[in-house]
Coordinates of C-alpha atoms in Angstrom, one line a residue:
Chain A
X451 CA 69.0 -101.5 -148.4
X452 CA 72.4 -100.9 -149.8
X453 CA 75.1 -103.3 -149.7
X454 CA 78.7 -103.7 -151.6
X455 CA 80.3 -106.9 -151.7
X456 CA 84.3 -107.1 -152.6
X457 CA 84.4 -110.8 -152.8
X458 CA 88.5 -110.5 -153.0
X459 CA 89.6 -110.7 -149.3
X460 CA 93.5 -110.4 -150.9
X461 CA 95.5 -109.9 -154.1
X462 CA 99.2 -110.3 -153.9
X463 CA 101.3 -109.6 -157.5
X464 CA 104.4 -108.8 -158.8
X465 CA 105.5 -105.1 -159.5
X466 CA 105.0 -103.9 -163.0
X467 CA 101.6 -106.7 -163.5
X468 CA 98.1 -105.4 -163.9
X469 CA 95.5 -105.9 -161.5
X470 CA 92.0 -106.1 -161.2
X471 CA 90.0 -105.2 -158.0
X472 CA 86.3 -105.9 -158.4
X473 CA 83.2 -104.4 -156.6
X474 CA 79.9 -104.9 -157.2
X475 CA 77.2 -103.2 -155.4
X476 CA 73.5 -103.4 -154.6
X477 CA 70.9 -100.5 -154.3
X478 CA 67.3 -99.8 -155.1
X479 CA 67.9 -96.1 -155.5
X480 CA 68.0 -94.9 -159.0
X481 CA 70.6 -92.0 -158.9
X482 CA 73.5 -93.6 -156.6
X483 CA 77.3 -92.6 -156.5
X484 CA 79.9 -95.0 -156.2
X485 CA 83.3 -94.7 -155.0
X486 CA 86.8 -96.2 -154.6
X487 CA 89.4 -95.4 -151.4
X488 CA 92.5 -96.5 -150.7
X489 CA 93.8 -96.7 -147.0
X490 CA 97.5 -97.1 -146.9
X491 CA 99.2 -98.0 -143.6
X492 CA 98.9 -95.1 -142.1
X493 CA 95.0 -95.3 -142.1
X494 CA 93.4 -92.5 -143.5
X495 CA 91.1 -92.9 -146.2
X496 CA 92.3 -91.5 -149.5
X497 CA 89.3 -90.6 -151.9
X498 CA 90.8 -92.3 -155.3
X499 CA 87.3 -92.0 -157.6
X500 CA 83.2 -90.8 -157.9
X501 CA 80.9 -92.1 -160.3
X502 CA 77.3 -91.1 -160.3
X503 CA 74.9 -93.7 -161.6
X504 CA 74.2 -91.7 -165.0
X505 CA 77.6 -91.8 -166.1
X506 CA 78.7 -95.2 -167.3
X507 CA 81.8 -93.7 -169.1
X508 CA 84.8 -95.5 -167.9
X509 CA 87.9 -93.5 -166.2
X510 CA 91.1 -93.1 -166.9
X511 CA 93.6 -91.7 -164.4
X512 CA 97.2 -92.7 -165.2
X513 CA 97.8 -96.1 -164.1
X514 CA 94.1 -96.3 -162.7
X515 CA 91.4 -97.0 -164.6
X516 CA 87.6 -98.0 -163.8
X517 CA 85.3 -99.8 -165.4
X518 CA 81.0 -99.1 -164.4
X519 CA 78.9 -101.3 -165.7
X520 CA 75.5 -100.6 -164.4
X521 CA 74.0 -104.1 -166.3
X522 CA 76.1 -106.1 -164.0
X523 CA 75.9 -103.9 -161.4
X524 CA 79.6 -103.5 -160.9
X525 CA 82.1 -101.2 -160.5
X526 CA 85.7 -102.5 -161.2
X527 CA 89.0 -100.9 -160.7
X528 CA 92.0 -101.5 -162.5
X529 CA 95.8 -100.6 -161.9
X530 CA 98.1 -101.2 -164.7
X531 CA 102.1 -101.7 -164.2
X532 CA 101.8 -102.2 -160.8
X533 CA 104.0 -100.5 -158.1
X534 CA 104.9 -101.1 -154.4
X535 CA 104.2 -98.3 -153.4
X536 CA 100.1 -99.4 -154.5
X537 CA 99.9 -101.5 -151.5
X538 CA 96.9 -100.7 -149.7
X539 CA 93.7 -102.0 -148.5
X540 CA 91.2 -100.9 -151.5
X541 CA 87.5 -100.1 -150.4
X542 CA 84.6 -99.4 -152.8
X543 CA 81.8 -97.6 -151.8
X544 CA 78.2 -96.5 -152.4
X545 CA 75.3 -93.7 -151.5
X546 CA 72.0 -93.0 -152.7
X547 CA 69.3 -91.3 -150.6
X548 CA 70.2 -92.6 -147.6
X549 CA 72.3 -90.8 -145.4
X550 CA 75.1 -92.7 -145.2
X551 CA 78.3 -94.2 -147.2
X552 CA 78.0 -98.1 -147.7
X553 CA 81.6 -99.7 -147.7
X554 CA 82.6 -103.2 -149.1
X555 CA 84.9 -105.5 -146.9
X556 CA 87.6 -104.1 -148.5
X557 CA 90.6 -105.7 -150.9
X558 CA 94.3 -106.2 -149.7
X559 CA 96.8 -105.7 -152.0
X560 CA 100.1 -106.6 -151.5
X561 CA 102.7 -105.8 -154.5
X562 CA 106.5 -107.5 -154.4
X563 CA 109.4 -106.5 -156.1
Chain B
X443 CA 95.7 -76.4 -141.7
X444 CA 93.3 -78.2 -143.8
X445 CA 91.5 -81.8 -144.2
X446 CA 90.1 -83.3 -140.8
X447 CA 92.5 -83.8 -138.3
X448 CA 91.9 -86.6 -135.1
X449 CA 93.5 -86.6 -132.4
X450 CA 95.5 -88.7 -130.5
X451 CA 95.9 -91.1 -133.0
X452 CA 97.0 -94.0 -131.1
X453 CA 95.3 -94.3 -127.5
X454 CA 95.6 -97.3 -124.9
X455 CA 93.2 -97.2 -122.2
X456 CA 91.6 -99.3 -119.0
X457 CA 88.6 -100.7 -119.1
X458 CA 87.2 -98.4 -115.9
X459 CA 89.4 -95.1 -118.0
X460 CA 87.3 -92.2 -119.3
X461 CA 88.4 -90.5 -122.7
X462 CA 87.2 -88.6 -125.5
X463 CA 88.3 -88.8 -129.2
X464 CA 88.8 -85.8 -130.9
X465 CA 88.0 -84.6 -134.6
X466 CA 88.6 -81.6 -135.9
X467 CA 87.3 -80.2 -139.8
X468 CA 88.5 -77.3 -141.5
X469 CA 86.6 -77.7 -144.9
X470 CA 83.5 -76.1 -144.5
X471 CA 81.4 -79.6 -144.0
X472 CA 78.2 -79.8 -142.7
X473 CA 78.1 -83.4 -142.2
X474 CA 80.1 -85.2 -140.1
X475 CA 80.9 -89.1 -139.1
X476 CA 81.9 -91.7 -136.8
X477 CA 83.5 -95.1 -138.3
X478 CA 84.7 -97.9 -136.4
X479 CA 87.3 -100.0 -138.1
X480 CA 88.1 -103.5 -136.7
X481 CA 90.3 -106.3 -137.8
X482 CA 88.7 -108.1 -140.6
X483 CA 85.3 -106.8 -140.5
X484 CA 83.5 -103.6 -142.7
X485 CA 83.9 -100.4 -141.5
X486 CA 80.6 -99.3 -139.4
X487 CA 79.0 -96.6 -139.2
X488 CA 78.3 -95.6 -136.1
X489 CA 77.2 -91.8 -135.5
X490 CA 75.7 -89.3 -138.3
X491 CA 75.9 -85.7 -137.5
X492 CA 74.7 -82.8 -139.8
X493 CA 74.6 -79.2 -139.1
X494 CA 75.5 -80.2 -135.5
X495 CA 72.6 -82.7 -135.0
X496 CA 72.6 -86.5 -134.8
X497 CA 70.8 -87.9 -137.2
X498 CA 72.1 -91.4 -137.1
X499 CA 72.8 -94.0 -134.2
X500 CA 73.6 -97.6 -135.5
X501 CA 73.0 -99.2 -132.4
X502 CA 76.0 -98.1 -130.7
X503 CA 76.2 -99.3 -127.2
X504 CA 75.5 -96.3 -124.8
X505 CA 79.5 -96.8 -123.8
X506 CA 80.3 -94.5 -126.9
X507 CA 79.0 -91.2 -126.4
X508 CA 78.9 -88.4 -129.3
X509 CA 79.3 -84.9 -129.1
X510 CA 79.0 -82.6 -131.8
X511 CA 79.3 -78.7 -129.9
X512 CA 79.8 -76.9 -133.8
X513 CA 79.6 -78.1 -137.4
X514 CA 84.2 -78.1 -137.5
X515 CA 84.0 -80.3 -133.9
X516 CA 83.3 -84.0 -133.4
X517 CA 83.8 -85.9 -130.0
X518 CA 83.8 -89.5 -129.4
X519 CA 83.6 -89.9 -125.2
X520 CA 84.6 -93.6 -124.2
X521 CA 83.5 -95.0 -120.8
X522 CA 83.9 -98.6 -119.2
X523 CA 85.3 -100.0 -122.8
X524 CA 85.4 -103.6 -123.3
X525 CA 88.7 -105.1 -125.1
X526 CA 86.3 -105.6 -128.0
X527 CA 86.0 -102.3 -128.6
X528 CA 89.6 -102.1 -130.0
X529 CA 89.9 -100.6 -133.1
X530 CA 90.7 -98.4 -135.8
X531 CA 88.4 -94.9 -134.7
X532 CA 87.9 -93.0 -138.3
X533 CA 86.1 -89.7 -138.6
X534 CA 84.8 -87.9 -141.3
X535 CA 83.1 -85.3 -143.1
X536 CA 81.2 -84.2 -145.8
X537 CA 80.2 -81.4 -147.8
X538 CA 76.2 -82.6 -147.8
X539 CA 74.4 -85.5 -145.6
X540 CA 75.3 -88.8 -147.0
X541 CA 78.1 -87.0 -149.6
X542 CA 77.1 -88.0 -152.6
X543 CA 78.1 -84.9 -154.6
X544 CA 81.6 -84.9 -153.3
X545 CA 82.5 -88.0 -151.3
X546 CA 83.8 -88.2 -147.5
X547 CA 87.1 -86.8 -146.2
X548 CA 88.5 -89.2 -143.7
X549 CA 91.0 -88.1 -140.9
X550 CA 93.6 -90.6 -140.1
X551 CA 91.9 -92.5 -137.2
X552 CA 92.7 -93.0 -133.3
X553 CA 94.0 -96.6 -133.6
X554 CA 92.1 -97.4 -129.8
X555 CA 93.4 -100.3 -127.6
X556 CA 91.4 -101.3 -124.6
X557 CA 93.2 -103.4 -121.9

């Protein structure tokens, strides 16, 4: 069974501070892909990352950054400087062989000016 | 137009209405998905279609009917709802079953209310 646990129900900070959203994830497969979304207001689901389980190299995307660490099982995401315009429910994500995408509970972030 | 598109995206009905849930893919997906998204709990799966066939049903109360009539087309057909069954309605698609290689693409969702 596959599960992903996002044990942060909420984050509020400031603008401009980092922030760390963690994930960490459970599977028995050995080649898995994880992911992160974010859904904005609106709803929609905006794909953000994919890692697959043989890549532990850590991401960099402008002010996003993720951090795979297959030893703790855990897949962290990290937004530095902070903007308003980040606010948005955060989920994380996983797939093996199964047919079907495994979301966590998901993270609320709320960033004030 | 491209992405996956649902229609309508916000929907009130009765609890003795009839109405379908529309999704619409224009990416070339074979997989397709039904999510339902309610206030402080996971999303669920709920319906798993690939190359137009189910291949998933999580338990889904026979209320919620899925029809899948070509691999770009995904219905949801609602009948005698229960105001439980509010929620956010999110459909998507994938390149391959389960999308590993490439992730899902999520349409915007029918935000459902059942009175």
């Amino acid at each position: 069974a596959q599960k992903v646990t996002q044990a942060q129900t909420e984050i509020s900070v400031v603008e401009k501070e980092d922030v760390t959203l963690d994930c960490v994830y459970e599977t028995r497969d050995t080649t898995y892909y994880l992911f992160w979304y974010k859904q904005p207001p609106s709803g929609e689901l905006v794909f953000l990352i994919r890692r697959n389980s043989f890549d532990e190299q850590n991401e960099i995307s402008g002010r996003y950054s993720w951090n795979f660490q297959k030893s703790t099982s855990s897949f962290n995401f990290t937004i530095t400087a902070s903007q308003v315009v980040d606010s948005a429910v955060y989920f994380c994500a996983l797939t093996g062989t199964a047919s079907k995408l495994t979301f966590g509970t998901g993270t609320r972030l709320q960033v004030t000016l | 137009e491209t992405g996956v598109t649902q229609t309508p995206r916000h929907l009130v009905m009765g609890m003795t209405n009839k109405k379908s849930l529309k999704c619409e893919q224009h990416l070339g997906h074979n997989a397709m998905y039904w999510y339902k998204q309610s206030a402080k709990k996971p999303l669920e799966l709920m319906f798993v279609y690939s190359l137009e066939e189910r291949v998933e049903n999580n338990s889904v109360p026979s209320r919620f009917s899925p029809e899948c009539p070509n691999s770009s087309h995904l219905f949801l057909h609602l009948h005698t709802l229960q105001p439980e069954d509010s929620a956010l309605y999110l459909c998507a698609s994938s390149q391959e079953l389960g999308g590993g290689l490439y992730g899902y693409t999520f349409g915007s969702g029918t935000r459902l209310t059942v009175v």
